[in-house]
Short mmCIF file of C-alpha atoms and ligand atoms in Angstrom, two decimals:
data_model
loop_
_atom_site.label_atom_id
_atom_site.label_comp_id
_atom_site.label_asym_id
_atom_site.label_seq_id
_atom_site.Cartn_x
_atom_site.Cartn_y
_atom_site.Cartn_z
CA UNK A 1 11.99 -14.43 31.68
CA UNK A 2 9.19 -17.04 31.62
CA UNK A 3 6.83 -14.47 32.28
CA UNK A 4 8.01 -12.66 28.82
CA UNK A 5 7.72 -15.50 26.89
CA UNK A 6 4.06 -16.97 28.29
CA UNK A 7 3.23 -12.93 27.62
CA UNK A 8 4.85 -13.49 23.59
CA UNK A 9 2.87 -15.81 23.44
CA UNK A 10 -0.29 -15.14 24.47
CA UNK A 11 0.19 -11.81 22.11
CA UNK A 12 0.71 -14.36 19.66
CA UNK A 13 -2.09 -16.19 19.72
CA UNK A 14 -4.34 -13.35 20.10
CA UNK A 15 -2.89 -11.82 17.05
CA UNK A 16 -4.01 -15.30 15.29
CA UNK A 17 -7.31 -15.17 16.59
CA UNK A 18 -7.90 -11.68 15.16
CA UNK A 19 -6.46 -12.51 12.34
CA UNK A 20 -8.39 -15.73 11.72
CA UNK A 21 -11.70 -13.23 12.49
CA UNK A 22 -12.30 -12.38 8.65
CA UNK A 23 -15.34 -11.70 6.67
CA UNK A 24 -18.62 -13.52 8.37
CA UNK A 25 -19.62 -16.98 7.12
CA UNK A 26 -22.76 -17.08 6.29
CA UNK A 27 -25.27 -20.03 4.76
CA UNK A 28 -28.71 -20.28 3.94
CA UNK A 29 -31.15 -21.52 6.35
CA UNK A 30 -33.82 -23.84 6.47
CA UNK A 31 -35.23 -24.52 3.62
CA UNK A 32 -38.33 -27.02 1.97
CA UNK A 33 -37.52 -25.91 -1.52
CA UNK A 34 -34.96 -27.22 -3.94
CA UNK A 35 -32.32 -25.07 -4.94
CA UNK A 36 -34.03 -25.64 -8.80
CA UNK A 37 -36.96 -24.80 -7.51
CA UNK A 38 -36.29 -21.34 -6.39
CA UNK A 39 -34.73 -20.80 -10.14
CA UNK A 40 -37.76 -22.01 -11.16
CA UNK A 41 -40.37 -19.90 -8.76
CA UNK A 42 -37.57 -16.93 -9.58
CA UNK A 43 -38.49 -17.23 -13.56
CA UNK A 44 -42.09 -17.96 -13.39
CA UNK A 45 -42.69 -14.92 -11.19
CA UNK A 46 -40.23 -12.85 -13.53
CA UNK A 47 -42.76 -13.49 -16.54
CA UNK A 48 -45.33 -12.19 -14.49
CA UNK A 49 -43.41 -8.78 -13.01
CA UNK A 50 -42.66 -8.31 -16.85
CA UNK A 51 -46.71 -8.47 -17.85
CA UNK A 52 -47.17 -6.04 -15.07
CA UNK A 53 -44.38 -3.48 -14.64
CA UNK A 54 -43.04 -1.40 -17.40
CA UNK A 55 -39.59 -3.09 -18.08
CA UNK A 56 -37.03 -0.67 -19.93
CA UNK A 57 -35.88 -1.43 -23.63
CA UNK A 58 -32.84 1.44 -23.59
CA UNK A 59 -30.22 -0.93 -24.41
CA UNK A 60 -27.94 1.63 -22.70
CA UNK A 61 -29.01 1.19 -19.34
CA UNK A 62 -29.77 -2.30 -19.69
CA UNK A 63 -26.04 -2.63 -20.55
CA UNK A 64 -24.78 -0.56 -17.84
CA UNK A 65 -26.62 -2.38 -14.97
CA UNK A 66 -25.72 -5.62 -16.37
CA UNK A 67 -22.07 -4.51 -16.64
CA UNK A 68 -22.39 -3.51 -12.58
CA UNK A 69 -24.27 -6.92 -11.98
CA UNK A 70 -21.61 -8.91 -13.48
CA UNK A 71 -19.13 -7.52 -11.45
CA UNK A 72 -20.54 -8.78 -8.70
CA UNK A 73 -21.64 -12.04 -10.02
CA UNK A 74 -17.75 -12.83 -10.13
CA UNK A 75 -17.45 -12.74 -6.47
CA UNK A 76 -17.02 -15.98 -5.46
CA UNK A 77 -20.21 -15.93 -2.81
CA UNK A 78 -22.28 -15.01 -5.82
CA UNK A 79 -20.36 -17.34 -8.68
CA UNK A 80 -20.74 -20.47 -6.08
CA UNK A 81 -23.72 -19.96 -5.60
CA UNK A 82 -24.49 -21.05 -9.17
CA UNK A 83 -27.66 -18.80 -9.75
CA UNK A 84 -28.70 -17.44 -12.60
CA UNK A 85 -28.84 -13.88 -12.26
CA UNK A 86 -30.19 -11.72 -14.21
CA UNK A 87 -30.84 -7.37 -13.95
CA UNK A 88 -33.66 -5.44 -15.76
CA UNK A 89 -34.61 -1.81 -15.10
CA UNK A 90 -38.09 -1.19 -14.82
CA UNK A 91 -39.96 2.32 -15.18
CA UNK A 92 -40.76 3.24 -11.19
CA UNK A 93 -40.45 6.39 -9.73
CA UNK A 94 -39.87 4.46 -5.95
CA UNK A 95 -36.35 4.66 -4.63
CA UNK A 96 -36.10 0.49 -4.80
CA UNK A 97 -35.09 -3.08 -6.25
CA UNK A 98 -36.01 -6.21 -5.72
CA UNK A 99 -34.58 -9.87 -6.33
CA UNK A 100 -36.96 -12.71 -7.02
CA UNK A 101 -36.07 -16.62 -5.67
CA UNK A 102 -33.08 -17.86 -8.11
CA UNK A 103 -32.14 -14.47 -9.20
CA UNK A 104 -33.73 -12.25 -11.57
CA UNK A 105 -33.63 -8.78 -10.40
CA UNK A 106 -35.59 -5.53 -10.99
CA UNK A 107 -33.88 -2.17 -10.42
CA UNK A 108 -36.59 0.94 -9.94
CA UNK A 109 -35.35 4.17 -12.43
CA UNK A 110 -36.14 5.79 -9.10
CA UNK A 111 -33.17 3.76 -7.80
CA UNK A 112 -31.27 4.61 -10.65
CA UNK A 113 -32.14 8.59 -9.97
CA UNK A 114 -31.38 8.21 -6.35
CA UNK A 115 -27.83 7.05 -5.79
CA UNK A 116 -24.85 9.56 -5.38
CA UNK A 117 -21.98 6.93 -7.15
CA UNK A 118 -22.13 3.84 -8.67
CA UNK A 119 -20.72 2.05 -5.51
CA UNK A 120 -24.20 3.03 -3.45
CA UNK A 121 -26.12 1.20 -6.63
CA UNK A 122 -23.65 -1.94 -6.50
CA UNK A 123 -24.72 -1.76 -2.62
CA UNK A 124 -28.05 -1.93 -2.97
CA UNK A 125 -27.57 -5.01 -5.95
CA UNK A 126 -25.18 -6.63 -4.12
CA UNK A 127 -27.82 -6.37 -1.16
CA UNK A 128 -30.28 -7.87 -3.28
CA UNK A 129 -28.48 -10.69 -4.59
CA UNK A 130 -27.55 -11.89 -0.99
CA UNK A 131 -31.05 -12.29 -0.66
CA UNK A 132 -30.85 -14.73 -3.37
CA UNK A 133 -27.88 -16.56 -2.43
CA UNK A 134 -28.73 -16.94 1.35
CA UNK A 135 -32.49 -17.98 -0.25
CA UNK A 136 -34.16 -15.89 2.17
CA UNK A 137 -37.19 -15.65 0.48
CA UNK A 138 -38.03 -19.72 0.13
CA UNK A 139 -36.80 -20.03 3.48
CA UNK A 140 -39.39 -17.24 5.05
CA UNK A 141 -41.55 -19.13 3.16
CA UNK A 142 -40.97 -22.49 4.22
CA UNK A 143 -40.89 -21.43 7.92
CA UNK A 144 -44.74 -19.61 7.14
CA UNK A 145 -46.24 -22.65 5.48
CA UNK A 146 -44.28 -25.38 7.71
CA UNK A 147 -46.96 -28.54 7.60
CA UNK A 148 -48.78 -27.50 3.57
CA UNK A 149 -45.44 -26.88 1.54
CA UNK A 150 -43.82 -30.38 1.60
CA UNK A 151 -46.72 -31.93 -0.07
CA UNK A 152 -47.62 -29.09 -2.70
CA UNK A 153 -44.55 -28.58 -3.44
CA UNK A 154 -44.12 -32.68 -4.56
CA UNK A 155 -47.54 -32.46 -6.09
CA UNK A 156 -48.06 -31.97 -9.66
CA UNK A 157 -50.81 -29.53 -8.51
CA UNK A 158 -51.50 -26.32 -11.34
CA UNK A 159 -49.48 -28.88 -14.04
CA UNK A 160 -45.92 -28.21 -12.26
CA UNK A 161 -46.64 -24.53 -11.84
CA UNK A 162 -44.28 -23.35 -8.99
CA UNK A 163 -46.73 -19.49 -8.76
CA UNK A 164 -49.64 -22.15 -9.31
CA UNK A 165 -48.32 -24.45 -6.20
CA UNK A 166 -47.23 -21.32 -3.82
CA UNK A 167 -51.03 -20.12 -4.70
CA UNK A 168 -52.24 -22.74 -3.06
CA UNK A 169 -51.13 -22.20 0.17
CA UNK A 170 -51.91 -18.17 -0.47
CA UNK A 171 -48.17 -17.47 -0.89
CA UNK A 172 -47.89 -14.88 -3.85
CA UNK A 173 -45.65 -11.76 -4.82
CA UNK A 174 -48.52 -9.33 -3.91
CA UNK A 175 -47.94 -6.53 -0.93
CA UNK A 176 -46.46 -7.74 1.82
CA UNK A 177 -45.61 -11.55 0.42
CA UNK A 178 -42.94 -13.39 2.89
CA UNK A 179 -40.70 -14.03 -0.88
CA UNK A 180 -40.14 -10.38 -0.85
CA UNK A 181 -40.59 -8.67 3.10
CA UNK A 182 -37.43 -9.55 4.98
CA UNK A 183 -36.67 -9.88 8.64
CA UNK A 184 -34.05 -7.35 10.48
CA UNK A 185 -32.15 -11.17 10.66
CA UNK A 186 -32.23 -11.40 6.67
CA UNK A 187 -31.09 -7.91 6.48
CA UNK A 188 -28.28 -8.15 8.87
CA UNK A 189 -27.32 -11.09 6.39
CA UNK A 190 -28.15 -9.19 2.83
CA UNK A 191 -25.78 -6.37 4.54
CA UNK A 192 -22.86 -8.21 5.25
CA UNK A 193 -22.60 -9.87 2.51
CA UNK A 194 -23.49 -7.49 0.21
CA UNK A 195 -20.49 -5.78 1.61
CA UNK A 196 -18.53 -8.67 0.55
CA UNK A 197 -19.72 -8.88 -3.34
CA UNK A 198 -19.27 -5.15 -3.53
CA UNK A 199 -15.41 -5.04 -1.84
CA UNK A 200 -14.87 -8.62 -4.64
CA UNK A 201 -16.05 -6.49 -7.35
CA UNK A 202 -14.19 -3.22 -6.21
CA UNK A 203 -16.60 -1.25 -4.69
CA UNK A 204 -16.26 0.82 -1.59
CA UNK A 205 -18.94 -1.17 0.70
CA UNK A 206 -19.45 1.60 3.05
CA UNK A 207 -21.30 3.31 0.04
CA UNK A 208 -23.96 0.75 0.98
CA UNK A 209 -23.80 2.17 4.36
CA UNK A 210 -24.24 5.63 3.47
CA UNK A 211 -26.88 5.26 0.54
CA UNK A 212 -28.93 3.60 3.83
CA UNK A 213 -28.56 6.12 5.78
CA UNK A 214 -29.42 8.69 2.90
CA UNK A 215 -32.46 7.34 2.70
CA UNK A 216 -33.26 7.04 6.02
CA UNK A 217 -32.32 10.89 6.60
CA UNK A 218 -34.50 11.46 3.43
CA UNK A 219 -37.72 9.99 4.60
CA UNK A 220 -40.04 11.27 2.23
CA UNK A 221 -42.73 9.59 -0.07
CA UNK A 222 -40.53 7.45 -2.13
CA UNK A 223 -37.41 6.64 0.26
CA UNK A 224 -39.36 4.46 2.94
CA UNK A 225 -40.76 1.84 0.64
CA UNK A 226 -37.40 0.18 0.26
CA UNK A 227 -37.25 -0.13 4.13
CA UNK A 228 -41.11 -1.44 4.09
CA UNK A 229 -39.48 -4.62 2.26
CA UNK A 230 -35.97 -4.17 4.07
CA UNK A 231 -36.31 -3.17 7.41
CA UNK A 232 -33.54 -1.04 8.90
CA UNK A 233 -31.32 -3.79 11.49
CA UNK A 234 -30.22 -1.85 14.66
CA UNK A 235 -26.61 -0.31 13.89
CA UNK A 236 -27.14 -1.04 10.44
CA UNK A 237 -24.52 1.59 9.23
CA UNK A 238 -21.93 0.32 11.61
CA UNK A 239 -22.39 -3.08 11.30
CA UNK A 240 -21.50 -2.69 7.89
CA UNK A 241 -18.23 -0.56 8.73
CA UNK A 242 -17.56 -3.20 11.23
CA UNK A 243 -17.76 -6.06 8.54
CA UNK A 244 -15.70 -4.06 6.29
CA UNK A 245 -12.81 -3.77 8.64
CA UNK A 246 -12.85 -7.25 8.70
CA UNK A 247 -11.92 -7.63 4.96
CA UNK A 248 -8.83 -8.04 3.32
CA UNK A 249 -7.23 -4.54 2.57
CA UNK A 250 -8.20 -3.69 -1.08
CA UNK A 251 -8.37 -0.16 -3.31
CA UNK A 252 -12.17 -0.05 -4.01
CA UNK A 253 -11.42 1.82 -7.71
CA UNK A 254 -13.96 0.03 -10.28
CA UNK A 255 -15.93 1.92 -12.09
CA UNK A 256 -17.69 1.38 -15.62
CA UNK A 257 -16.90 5.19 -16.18
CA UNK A 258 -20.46 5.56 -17.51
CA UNK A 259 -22.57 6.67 -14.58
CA UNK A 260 -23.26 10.21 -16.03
CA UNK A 261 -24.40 8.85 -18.84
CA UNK A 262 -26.60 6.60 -16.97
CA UNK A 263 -27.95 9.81 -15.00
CA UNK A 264 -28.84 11.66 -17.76
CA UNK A 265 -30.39 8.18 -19.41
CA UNK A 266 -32.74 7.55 -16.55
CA UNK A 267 -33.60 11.50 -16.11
CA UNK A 268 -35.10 11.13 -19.70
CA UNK A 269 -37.12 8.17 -18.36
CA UNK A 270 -41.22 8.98 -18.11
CA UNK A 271 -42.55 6.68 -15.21
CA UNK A 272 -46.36 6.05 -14.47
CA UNK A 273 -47.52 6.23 -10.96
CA UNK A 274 -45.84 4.06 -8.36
CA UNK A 275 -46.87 0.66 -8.46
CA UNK A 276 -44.63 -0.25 -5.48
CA UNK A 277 -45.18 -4.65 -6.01
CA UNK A 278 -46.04 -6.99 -8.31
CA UNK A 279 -49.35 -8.10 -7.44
CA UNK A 280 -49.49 -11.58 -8.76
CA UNK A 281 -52.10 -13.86 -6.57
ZN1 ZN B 301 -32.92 -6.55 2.21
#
């Protein structure tokens, strides 16, 4: 009889633990810049990708990924985060998007070409802003230039310039820049909670999973680039399935009900040759 009841509960509490388990917490790291200041790098650098990339007027799709970014902007990881994010397509034929520090983002039409379902764009957004939110570029950045940053960044070097300051210590947006290449740690992070913006906002997340693995099957001349700046974690695809069993139960049923009519938008689009990155040093 005493037996039965240690063995309840034992059950018991390993029922709590499990449940307890939930989503993974997760924080940014270290860091030498102010939160303001990555809003501030974020829109200096912004005004630059826009002199240098083709950004897309078509109010259309400039609605419609705006409409899928706000979605996951109300997800309380993203909304607590307090950054302002903001999405612009720009012409690229390169299966890619990237986030700047503080949160303006750039979605490639090759992207927009490239997913199956509106859920595999949200997963590669909600990817994207976790880079934001978990400030993984300022904090590659601060763990590169460990001894320079902490003065340049007080100084009043290039009249308060944040691109000015960062040039300084040769950190810029060009090829290969630590604000934009990730580690396989960052993108273990980006993944998981990616997954959780996309479940907040409705989205199946394991169409993150399988857009990933798309392009990895894929190969080919544009799919790689995106896992040039994202590396592909170990497991990636069932990490994220793992991560997503950890969730609350939810029906993943949003949709704006326009993606055909952003297909056949972004088909019309003309893009010049592949410029791949900003090249702002
Ligand atoms: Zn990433």
């Amino acid at each position: 009889m005493r037996k039965t009841r240690h063995m309840v509960s034992l059950l018991f509490l390993l029922a709590t633990l499990l449940v307890a388990q939930g989503p993974t917490k997760l924080h940014p790291g270290f860091n030498l810049f102010s939160k303001d200041q990555d809003v501030q790098l974020g829109k200096e650098s912004a005004a630059e990708v826009r002199k240098q990339m083709t950004v897309i007027s078509d109010p259309f799709l400039t609605s419609y990924v705006n409409r899928v970014g706000k979605r996951l902007v109300n997800s309380p990881e993203a909304r607590d985060s307090g950054y302002p994010f903001t999405f612009e397509v720009v012409a690229d034929p390169t299966i890619n998007a990237f986030a700047l520090p503080g949160g303006p983002m750039f979605i490639n039409t090759g992207l927009l070409k490239a997913v199956d379902n509106e859920a595999q764009l949200a997963g590669v957004m909600g990817h994207e802003m976790s880079h934001v939110i978990l400030r993984h570029g300022t904090n590659q950045a601060s763990k590169a230039q460990l001894i320079q940053l902490p003065a340049v960044l007080g100084s009043q070097v290039a009249g308060g310039s944040m691109v000015g300051k960062l040039a300084q210590v040769g950190i810029g947006l060009g090829a290969n820049s630590v604000l934009l290449k990730f580690s396989r740690g960052a993108e273990s992070q980006a993944d998981l909670m990616g997954s959780h913006l996309m479940a907040d906002a409705g989205y199946d997340p394991v169409q993150m999973a399988k857009f990933f693995e798309k392009l990895s099957s894929e190969g080919g001349a544009r799919g790689p680039q995106f896992f040039s700046d994202h590396p592909n974690p170990d497991n990636r695809e069932q990490a994220i399935q793992k991560e997503v069993s950890r969730l609350p139960k939810r029906k993943y049923n949003y949709q704006t009900g326009d993606f055909q009519k952003m297909k056949q938008s972004a088909g019309q689009i003309k893009e010049p040759a592949p410029k791949q990155q900003p090249q702002t040093q």
